[in-house]
Coordinates of C-alpha atoms in Angstrom, one line a residue:
C1 CA 286.0 171.2 125.9
G2 CA 287.6 167.8 125.0
R3 CA 289.1 165.3 127.4
G4 CA 292.9 165.4 127.8
P5 CA 295.0 162.3 128.5
G6 CA 293.9 160.6 131.8
A7 CA 290.7 162.6 132.0
R8 CA 288.1 160.9 134.0
R9 CA 284.7 160.3 132.4
G10 CA 282.3 162.7 133.9
G11 CA 285.1 164.7 135.5
R12 CA 283.5 168.0 134.8
T13 CA 285.7 169.9 137.3
D14 CA 288.9 168.8 135.6
M15 CA 287.4 169.7 132.2
A16 CA 286.4 173.1 133.4
L17 CA 289.9 173.8 134.8
R18 CA 291.5 172.8 131.5
C19 CA 289.0 175.0 129.5
A20 CA 289.8 177.9 131.8
A21 CA 293.5 177.3 131.3
S22 CA 293.2 177.2 127.5
L23 CA 291.2 180.4 127.5
A24 CA 293.8 182.1 129.7
A25 CA 296.5 181.1 127.3
G26 CA 294.6 182.6 124.4
R27 CA 293.8 179.3 122.8
Q28 CA 290.3 178.2 121.8
P29 CA 289.2 175.1 123.7
R30 CA 289.0 172.0 121.4
G31 CA 286.5 169.2 121.4
P32 CA 286.1 166.1 119.4
R33 CA 285.3 166.8 115.7
R34 CA 283.4 164.5 113.5
E35 CA 284.4 163.9 109.9
G36 CA 282.4 166.0 107.4
T37 CA 281.0 168.4 110.0
V38 CA 281.6 172.2 110.1
R39 CA 281.6 173.7 113.6
W40 CA 280.3 177.3 113.8
S41 CA 282.3 179.5 116.1
S42 CA 281.5 183.0 117.2
A43 CA 285.2 183.7 117.3
A44 CA 285.6 182.8 113.6
K45 CA 286.5 185.7 111.4
P46 CA 283.8 186.7 108.9
S47 CA 286.1 185.9 106.0
A48 CA 286.5 182.3 107.3
V49 CA 282.8 181.7 107.2
K50 CA 281.5 181.0 103.7
I51 CA 277.7 181.1 103.2
N52 CA 276.3 179.3 100.2
E53 CA 273.4 181.7 99.4
K54 CA 272.0 179.3 96.7
A55 CA 271.8 176.5 99.3
S56 CA 269.6 178.5 101.7
R57 CA 266.4 176.5 102.4
E58 CA 262.9 177.6 101.6
K59 CA 260.9 179.5 104.2
I60 CA 258.4 177.5 106.2
L61 CA 255.9 180.3 106.2
T62 CA 254.9 181.6 102.8
L63 CA 251.8 183.1 101.3
E64 CA 251.0 179.6 100.0
S65 CA 251.5 177.9 103.3
M66 CA 250.0 180.5 105.6
N67 CA 246.5 180.3 107.1
P68 CA 244.2 181.0 104.2
Q69 CA 241.6 182.6 106.5
V70 CA 244.1 185.2 107.7
K71 CA 245.1 185.9 104.1
A72 CA 241.5 186.5 103.3
V73 CA 241.1 189.2 106.0
E74 CA 240.8 192.8 104.9
Y75 CA 240.6 195.8 107.1
A76 CA 240.1 198.9 105.0
V77 CA 240.4 201.4 107.9
R78 CA 244.1 200.6 108.0
G79 CA 244.5 199.3 104.5
P80 CA 246.5 200.4 101.4
I81 CA 245.4 204.0 101.5
V82 CA 246.7 204.4 105.0
L83 CA 250.0 202.7 104.1
K84 CA 250.4 205.2 101.3
A85 CA 249.7 208.1 103.7
G86 CA 252.5 206.8 105.9
E87 CA 254.9 206.8 102.9
I88 CA 253.9 210.4 102.0
E89 CA 254.5 211.5 105.6
K90 CA 258.1 210.0 105.5
E91 CA 258.7 211.9 102.2
L92 CA 257.5 215.2 103.7
R93 CA 259.9 214.7 106.7
K94 CA 262.7 214.2 104.2
G95 CA 261.9 217.5 102.6
I96 CA 260.4 216.1 99.4
K97 CA 258.0 218.8 98.0
K98 CA 254.3 218.1 97.8
P99 CA 251.3 220.3 97.0
F100 CA 250.6 220.2 100.8
T101 CA 252.5 220.4 104.1
E102 CA 250.9 217.7 106.1
V103 CA 248.8 214.5 105.8
I104 CA 245.4 214.8 107.5
K105 CA 244.4 211.3 108.6
A106 CA 240.6 211.5 108.5
N107 CA 240.4 207.8 108.0
I108 CA 239.9 206.6 111.6
G109 CA 237.9 207.7 114.6
D110 CA 240.9 208.5 116.8
A111 CA 239.7 211.5 118.7
H112 CA 242.8 212.4 120.7
A113 CA 245.0 212.0 117.6
M114 CA 242.8 214.7 116.1
G115 CA 243.4 217.1 119.0
Q116 CA 240.5 216.3 121.3
R117 CA 241.5 216.9 124.9
P118 CA 241.1 214.0 127.5
I119 CA 238.4 214.2 130.1
T120 CA 240.2 215.4 133.2
F121 CA 238.4 213.1 135.7
L122 CA 239.0 209.9 133.8
R123 CA 242.7 210.7 133.5
Q124 CA 242.9 211.6 137.2
V125 CA 241.5 208.3 138.3
V126 CA 243.6 206.2 135.9
A127 CA 246.7 208.2 137.1
L128 CA 245.9 207.5 140.7
C129 CA 245.4 203.8 140.0
T130 CA 248.7 203.7 138.0
Y131 CA 250.8 205.5 140.7
P132 CA 249.0 205.1 144.1
N133 CA 251.5 207.3 145.8
L134 CA 249.5 210.2 144.3
L135 CA 246.6 209.3 146.6
D136 CA 248.4 211.4 149.2
S137 CA 248.6 214.4 146.9
P138 CA 246.3 217.4 147.5
S139 CA 246.3 218.0 143.8
F140 CA 243.7 215.3 143.2
P141 CA 240.0 215.6 144.1
E142 CA 238.6 213.2 146.7
D143 CA 235.9 211.8 144.4
A144 CA 238.7 210.7 142.0
K145 CA 240.7 209.2 145.0
K146 CA 237.6 207.3 146.2
R147 CA 237.1 205.6 142.8
A148 CA 240.8 204.8 142.5
R149 CA 240.9 203.2 145.9
R150 CA 237.9 201.1 145.1
I151 CA 239.4 199.9 141.8
L152 CA 242.7 199.1 143.4
Q153 CA 241.0 197.1 146.2
G154 CA 239.7 194.9 143.4
C155 CA 243.2 194.3 142.0
G156 CA 245.5 191.6 143.3
G157 CA 248.1 193.3 145.6
N158 CA 246.2 196.6 145.2
S159 CA 248.1 197.0 141.9
L160 CA 247.0 197.8 138.4
G161 CA 249.9 195.6 137.3
S162 CA 248.3 192.4 138.5
Y163 CA 246.2 190.0 136.4
T164 CA 242.4 190.2 137.0
A165 CA 239.7 187.6 136.6
S166 CA 239.2 186.8 132.9
Q167 CA 235.7 188.3 133.1
G168 CA 237.2 191.5 134.6
I169 CA 237.4 193.2 138.0
N170 CA 234.2 192.4 139.9
C171 CA 233.5 195.9 141.3
I172 CA 233.8 197.4 137.8
R173 CA 231.4 194.8 136.4
E174 CA 229.0 195.9 139.2
D175 CA 229.4 199.5 138.1
V176 CA 228.7 198.5 134.5
A177 CA 225.5 196.8 135.6
S178 CA 224.4 199.8 137.6
Y179 CA 225.1 202.1 134.6
I180 CA 223.0 199.9 132.3
E181 CA 220.1 200.0 134.8
R182 CA 220.3 203.8 134.9
R183 CA 220.6 204.1 131.2
D184 CA 217.7 201.8 130.5
G185 CA 215.3 203.3 133.1
G186 CA 215.5 200.5 135.7
V187 CA 215.8 197.5 133.5
P188 CA 217.7 195.0 135.6
A189 CA 221.3 194.1 134.8
D190 CA 223.3 191.3 136.3
P191 CA 227.1 191.8 136.8
D192 CA 227.5 188.1 136.1
N193 CA 226.4 188.8 132.5
I194 CA 229.0 191.5 132.1
Y195 CA 232.4 190.8 130.5
L196 CA 235.1 193.4 130.4
T197 CA 236.9 193.4 127.1
T198 CA 239.8 194.8 125.2
G199 CA 237.8 197.4 123.4
A200 CA 234.4 196.4 121.9
S201 CA 236.3 194.6 119.1
D202 CA 237.5 191.9 121.5
G203 CA 234.0 191.1 122.7
I204 CA 232.6 190.9 119.2
S205 CA 235.3 188.6 118.0
A206 CA 234.9 186.3 121.1
I207 CA 231.1 186.0 120.6
L208 CA 231.6 185.3 116.9
K209 CA 234.2 182.6 117.7
I210 CA 231.8 180.8 120.0
L211 CA 228.8 181.1 117.6
I212 CA 230.4 179.8 114.4
S213 CA 230.2 176.1 113.6
G214 CA 229.2 173.6 111.0
G215 CA 230.4 172.9 107.5
G216 CA 229.1 173.2 104.0
K217 CA 225.5 174.4 103.9
S218 CA 225.3 174.1 107.7
R219 CA 228.2 176.6 108.1
T220 CA 227.1 179.6 110.3
G221 CA 226.0 182.6 108.4
V222 CA 226.5 186.0 110.0
M223 CA 224.2 188.8 108.8
I224 CA 225.9 192.2 108.7
P225 CA 224.8 195.6 107.4
I226 CA 226.2 197.0 104.2
P227 CA 227.9 199.5 104.6
Q228 CA 229.5 197.9 107.7
Y229 CA 232.4 198.4 110.0
P230 CA 235.2 196.2 108.5
L231 CA 235.8 194.5 111.8
Y232 CA 232.8 192.3 111.0
S233 CA 233.9 191.1 107.6
A234 CA 237.5 190.6 108.8
A235 CA 236.3 188.5 111.8
I236 CA 234.0 186.5 109.5
S237 CA 236.8 185.8 107.1
E238 CA 239.3 184.8 109.8
L239 CA 236.8 182.4 111.3
D240 CA 235.8 181.0 107.9
A241 CA 232.2 181.8 108.4
I242 CA 229.7 182.9 105.8
Q243 CA 229.0 186.7 105.4
V244 CA 225.4 187.5 104.7
N245 CA 224.9 191.1 103.5
Y246 CA 221.8 193.1 104.1
Y247 CA 221.7 196.6 102.6
L248 CA 220.8 199.8 104.5
D249 CA 218.5 202.1 102.6
E250 CA 220.6 205.1 101.5
E251 CA 217.6 206.9 100.0
N252 CA 215.9 206.8 103.4
C253 CA 218.8 208.0 105.5
W254 CA 220.4 204.6 105.8
A255 CA 217.3 203.1 107.4
L256 CA 217.2 199.4 108.3
N257 CA 214.3 197.7 106.6
V258 CA 213.0 194.3 107.9
N259 CA 211.9 193.3 104.4
E260 CA 215.6 193.6 103.4
L261 CA 216.6 191.5 106.3
R262 CA 214.1 188.8 105.2
R263 CA 215.3 188.9 101.6
A264 CA 218.9 188.4 102.8
L265 CA 218.0 185.6 105.2
N266 CA 215.9 183.6 102.8
E267 CA 218.6 183.8 100.0
A268 CA 221.3 182.8 102.5
K269 CA 219.5 179.7 103.6
A270 CA 220.3 178.1 100.3
Y271 CA 224.0 178.0 101.1
C272 CA 224.5 178.4 104.8
N273 CA 222.9 178.4 108.2
P274 CA 222.2 182.1 109.2
K275 CA 222.0 182.3 112.9
V276 CA 223.6 185.7 113.8
L277 CA 222.3 189.2 113.1
C278 CA 224.6 192.1 113.7
I279 CA 223.3 195.7 114.2
I280 CA 225.4 198.8 114.5
N281 CA 223.5 201.6 116.2
P282 CA 224.3 204.5 115.8
G283 CA 225.7 203.4 112.5
N284 CA 229.4 203.2 111.4
P285 CA 230.1 204.4 108.7
T286 CA 226.7 205.7 108.0
G287 CA 225.8 207.7 111.1
Q288 CA 222.1 206.8 111.2
V289 CA 220.3 206.4 114.6
Q290 CA 217.6 203.8 114.6
N291 CA 214.2 204.7 116.0
R292 CA 212.2 202.6 118.5
K293 CA 209.9 201.1 115.9
C294 CA 212.8 199.9 113.8
I295 CA 214.5 198.2 116.8
E296 CA 211.2 196.5 117.8
D297 CA 210.9 195.2 114.2
V298 CA 214.4 193.9 114.3
I299 CA 213.9 192.2 117.7
H300 CA 210.7 190.5 116.5
F301 CA 212.5 189.3 113.3
A302 CA 215.3 187.8 115.4
W303 CA 212.8 186.2 117.7
E304 CA 210.8 184.8 114.8
E305 CA 213.8 183.5 112.9
K306 CA 215.8 182.3 115.9
L307 CA 218.7 184.6 115.4
F308 CA 221.4 185.5 118.0
L309 CA 221.5 189.4 118.1
L310 CA 224.7 191.4 118.3
A311 CA 224.1 195.1 119.1
D312 CA 227.2 197.3 118.5
E313 CA 226.3 200.3 120.6
V314 CA 229.7 202.0 121.0
Y315 CA 228.4 205.3 119.7
Q316 CA 225.5 205.5 122.1
D317 CA 226.6 208.9 123.5
N318 CA 227.1 210.3 119.9
V319 CA 223.6 211.4 118.9
Y320 CA 223.3 214.9 117.3
S321 CA 220.1 215.3 115.2
E322 CA 217.0 216.8 116.7
G323 CA 214.3 214.1 117.1
C324 CA 216.8 211.3 117.3
Q325 CA 217.4 209.4 120.5
F326 CA 219.5 206.4 121.4
H327 CA 217.5 203.3 122.5
S328 CA 219.4 200.3 123.6
F329 CA 218.3 197.0 122.2
K330 CA 218.2 195.5 125.7
K331 CA 215.8 198.2 126.9
I332 CA 213.4 197.7 124.0
L333 CA 213.7 193.9 124.3
Y334 CA 212.7 194.1 128.0
E335 CA 209.7 196.4 127.2
M336 CA 208.4 194.1 124.5
G337 CA 207.5 191.6 127.2
P338 CA 208.7 188.3 128.8
E339 CA 208.2 186.2 125.6
Y340 CA 210.9 188.2 123.9
Y341 CA 213.0 189.2 127.0
N342 CA 213.4 185.7 128.3
N343 CA 214.2 184.1 124.9
V344 CA 216.1 186.4 122.5
E345 CA 219.8 185.9 123.0
L346 CA 221.5 189.3 122.9
A347 CA 225.1 190.5 123.2
S348 CA 225.6 194.3 123.3
F349 CA 228.9 196.2 123.3
H350 CA 230.3 199.5 124.5
S351 CA 233.8 201.0 124.6
T352 CA 236.0 203.8 126.0
S353 CA 237.1 204.6 122.5
K354 CA 234.2 206.6 121.2
G355 CA 231.5 208.8 122.8
Y356 CA 232.8 211.9 124.5
M357 CA 235.8 210.0 125.9
G358 CA 237.8 209.1 122.8
E359 CA 240.2 207.0 124.8
C360 CA 241.1 204.6 122.0
G361 CA 244.5 203.7 123.4
Y362 CA 243.3 202.3 126.7
R363 CA 241.4 199.5 124.9
G364 CA 238.6 199.5 127.4
G365 CA 235.2 198.0 126.7
Y366 CA 232.5 195.6 127.9
M367 CA 229.8 193.3 126.6
E368 CA 226.6 192.3 128.2
V369 CA 225.3 188.9 127.1
I370 CA 221.8 187.9 128.1
N371 CA 219.8 184.6 127.8
L372 CA 223.0 182.6 127.2
H373 CA 222.7 178.9 127.9
P374 CA 224.4 178.2 131.3
E375 CA 226.8 175.7 129.8
I376 CA 227.8 178.2 127.0
K377 CA 228.5 180.8 129.7
G378 CA 231.2 178.5 131.1
Q379 CA 232.6 178.0 127.6
L380 CA 232.7 181.8 127.0
V381 CA 234.6 182.3 130.2
K382 CA 237.0 179.6 129.2
L383 CA 237.6 181.2 125.8
L384 CA 238.2 184.6 127.4
S385 CA 240.6 183.0 129.9
V386 CA 243.0 182.1 127.1
R387 CA 243.9 185.8 126.8
L388 CA 244.1 186.0 130.6
C389 CA 242.4 189.3 131.1
P390 CA 241.7 192.7 129.4
P391 CA 244.2 195.5 130.0
V392 CA 243.6 196.6 133.6
S393 CA 244.2 200.3 132.9
G394 CA 241.5 199.9 130.2
Q395 CA 239.1 198.3 132.8
A396 CA 239.8 201.3 135.1
A397 CA 239.0 203.8 132.2
M398 CA 235.8 201.9 131.5
D399 CA 234.8 202.2 135.1
I400 CA 234.9 206.0 134.9
V401 CA 232.7 205.9 131.7
V402 CA 230.0 204.0 133.6
N403 CA 230.7 205.6 137.0
P404 CA 231.4 209.3 136.4
P405 CA 231.0 212.2 138.9
V406 CA 227.5 212.8 140.0
P407 CA 225.8 216.1 141.2
G408 CA 227.1 217.0 144.6
E409 CA 230.6 215.7 144.0
E410 CA 233.5 218.2 143.6
S411 CA 234.5 217.1 140.1
Y412 CA 230.9 217.1 138.6
A413 CA 230.9 220.6 137.3
Q414 CA 234.2 220.3 135.4
F415 CA 233.3 216.8 134.1
I416 CA 229.9 217.8 132.7
K417 CA 231.3 221.0 131.2
E418 CA 234.0 219.0 129.4
K419 CA 231.6 216.2 128.3
E420 CA 229.0 218.7 126.9
S421 CA 231.7 220.7 125.2
V422 CA 232.9 217.6 123.3
L423 CA 229.5 216.5 122.3
N424 CA 228.2 219.9 121.3
N425 CA 231.4 220.4 119.2
L426 CA 230.8 217.1 117.4
A427 CA 227.2 218.0 116.7
K428 CA 228.3 221.3 115.2
K429 CA 230.9 219.5 113.1
A430 CA 228.4 216.9 111.9
K431 CA 226.1 219.6 110.6
L432 CA 228.9 221.6 109.1
T433 CA 230.2 218.5 107.2
E434 CA 226.7 217.5 105.9
D435 CA 226.0 221.1 104.7
M436 CA 229.4 221.6 103.0
F437 CA 229.3 218.2 101.2
N438 CA 225.9 218.8 99.9
K439 CA 227.1 222.1 98.3
I440 CA 229.6 220.2 96.1
P441 CA 228.4 219.1 92.7
G442 CA 228.3 215.4 92.3
V443 CA 228.3 214.7 96.1
H444 CA 225.4 213.8 98.3
C445 CA 225.6 213.3 102.1
N446 CA 222.8 212.0 104.3
P447 CA 222.2 213.7 107.6
L448 CA 224.8 212.8 110.2
Q449 CA 222.5 211.8 113.0
G450 CA 225.2 210.2 115.2
A451 CA 228.6 208.5 115.4
M452 CA 231.7 210.3 114.1
Y453 CA 231.7 209.9 110.4
A454 CA 230.4 211.2 107.1
F455 CA 229.8 208.6 104.3
P456 CA 229.0 210.8 101.3
R457 CA 228.1 209.3 97.9
I458 CA 230.3 210.6 95.1
F459 CA 229.8 210.6 91.4
I460 CA 232.8 209.2 89.5
P461 CA 232.7 209.7 85.7
P462 CA 233.0 206.7 83.4
K463 CA 236.4 207.9 82.1
A464 CA 237.8 207.8 85.7
I465 CA 236.2 204.4 86.2
E466 CA 238.1 203.1 83.2
E467 CA 241.4 204.6 84.4
A468 CA 240.8 202.9 87.8
K469 CA 240.4 199.6 86.1
A470 CA 243.6 200.1 84.1
H471 CA 245.3 200.6 87.5
K472 CA 243.5 197.5 88.9
M473 CA 241.8 199.6 91.5
A474 CA 238.2 200.0 92.7
P475 CA 236.9 203.4 91.3
D476 CA 236.5 204.8 94.8
M477 CA 240.0 203.6 95.8
F478 CA 241.4 205.4 92.8
Y479 CA 239.5 208.5 93.8
C480 CA 240.7 208.4 97.4
M481 CA 244.3 207.7 96.3
K482 CA 244.2 210.8 94.0
L483 CA 242.7 212.8 96.8
L484 CA 245.5 211.8 99.1
E485 CA 248.3 212.4 96.6
E486 CA 247.0 215.9 95.6
T487 CA 245.7 217.2 98.9
G488 CA 247.2 215.1 101.7
I489 CA 243.8 214.1 102.9
C490 CA 243.4 210.4 103.9
V491 CA 239.9 209.0 103.8
V492 CA 238.7 205.4 103.3
P493 CA 237.0 204.3 100.1
G494 CA 233.4 203.0 100.4
S495 CA 234.4 199.7 98.8
G496 CA 236.1 198.9 102.1
F497 CA 232.8 199.0 104.0
G498 CA 230.6 197.6 101.3
Q499 CA 228.1 199.5 99.1
R500 CA 225.5 198.8 96.4
E501 CA 226.8 197.9 93.0
G502 CA 227.4 201.1 90.9
T503 CA 227.5 203.5 93.9
Y504 CA 230.7 205.0 95.3
H505 CA 231.4 206.6 98.7
F506 CA 234.2 207.4 101.1
R507 CA 234.2 207.5 104.9
M508 CA 235.7 210.6 106.6
T509 CA 235.8 211.3 110.3
I510 CA 234.4 214.6 111.6
L511 CA 236.9 214.7 114.5
P512 CA 239.4 217.4 113.3
P513 CA 239.0 220.8 115.0
V514 CA 236.4 223.0 113.4
E515 CA 238.8 225.3 111.6
K516 CA 240.9 222.4 110.3
L517 CA 237.7 220.6 109.3
K518 CA 236.6 223.6 107.2
I519 CA 239.9 223.7 105.4
L520 CA 239.7 219.9 104.9
L521 CA 236.2 220.2 103.4
E522 CA 237.2 223.1 101.1
K523 CA 240.1 221.0 99.8
V524 CA 237.8 218.1 99.1
K525 CA 235.5 220.5 97.3
D526 CA 238.2 221.9 95.1
F527 CA 239.6 218.4 94.4
H528 CA 236.3 217.0 93.5
I529 CA 235.5 219.8 91.1
K530 CA 238.9 219.4 89.4
F531 CA 238.4 215.6 89.3
L532 CA 235.1 216.0 87.5
E533 CA 236.6 218.5 85.0
K534 CA 239.5 216.2 84.3
Y535 CA 237.4 213.0 83.7
A536 CA 234.2 214.5 82.4

């Protein structure tokens, strides 16, 4: 509001009164106007405001000006094929006719989205933590209430809505340490080495951030398996590190061979400083389960070459094949003796998202890091503190994974029944998928020893490869896109995970219900045969 005649400088009360009087009279309050300026008013009519579209300034953030490391990130699991699936779903909802009635998203390991029922006890505890008034309800078992009270006592204000320590709730880290000791037959675990995370991905990204340094030929090299889970290549791109590929042996059920590790390491030394070795066991997308001898060889290699080991063990409950057994890297490291156990730096990861739980949405996880330099431990906690804390509901869910009902507790019978039902069902679906794929001409699928996926090798005729090039697509992307458009089945091309030159694959989850999985596999069979006929 402008000053009227006789207005006193700083007389805000007089000014306010005059403004109020002007508004009451229906007039817009006026102020001093400078020559050549245009004052924007919310009361102006749209027709009175002329916008010179040609004069609009350039955007600050463009593809050219954005962070080039972010632009280099690719994540095939939610890449172009999934975006296309979303478009098709919208078209189906609009009534646009397709050769199918639904899109089956077999691209991602999202168990509950595929119809898997939650584990009752886990949901009961999280519900009690979320709404503590339910602790007085007779509908909930006492063993669930006991765990919920303990978790809430570890929260500020006894509320899941409070921040926690950046490393996670202390009593849950204690439970994780106890779980690791039970799992590994008494190998000691220190809660101070446990970090609760936002899924396993958060922990993996944090460790990589703190490991990567240098420039030019001294830039950190990160060794990853090919095929790999695209989190690794995405994180390496984002951090501008050097990806060092070592290939799993498809002809030997995707085995890990130390000679291949040595080849990759020696070649990489010419252009970077390899100091991180990533292992995924059981494998994603390949489903192999490493035997004890293989793990011992890998640990010896890491010790010999002074490599920091990352062991992605989120599928440790998902082992199906007879004769296969999960061995944690930490357990084998301990059993190899103090020269190894006291020196090899190891970070291992687990999650609520996989196993028999399938609780992807809670984003619960943990990492255990051993033999970390004391000063680096402080730096890691500092880094984690930037994101304050992991989701507290996810921490609670993680606690139930590592502290489930035990024999003698009232919820044990139901818990073990539900757990075994999920795992037995997955084992049945793993064998079904392997058998049905291997009956299709031009498709070969290794045994699905563990995890949640099939990664079959597919033959793509030269004519189809040429058409893919004409569409500027990788041949397996072209194949998967055709599969989606003709059947509604969404899978991820093998090129998104990495594969040997001249080979083609796709990753498909085995999570759909058995009857739906059979239909899906029959559709893939019919499509593949027609695809071969068309492009032969």
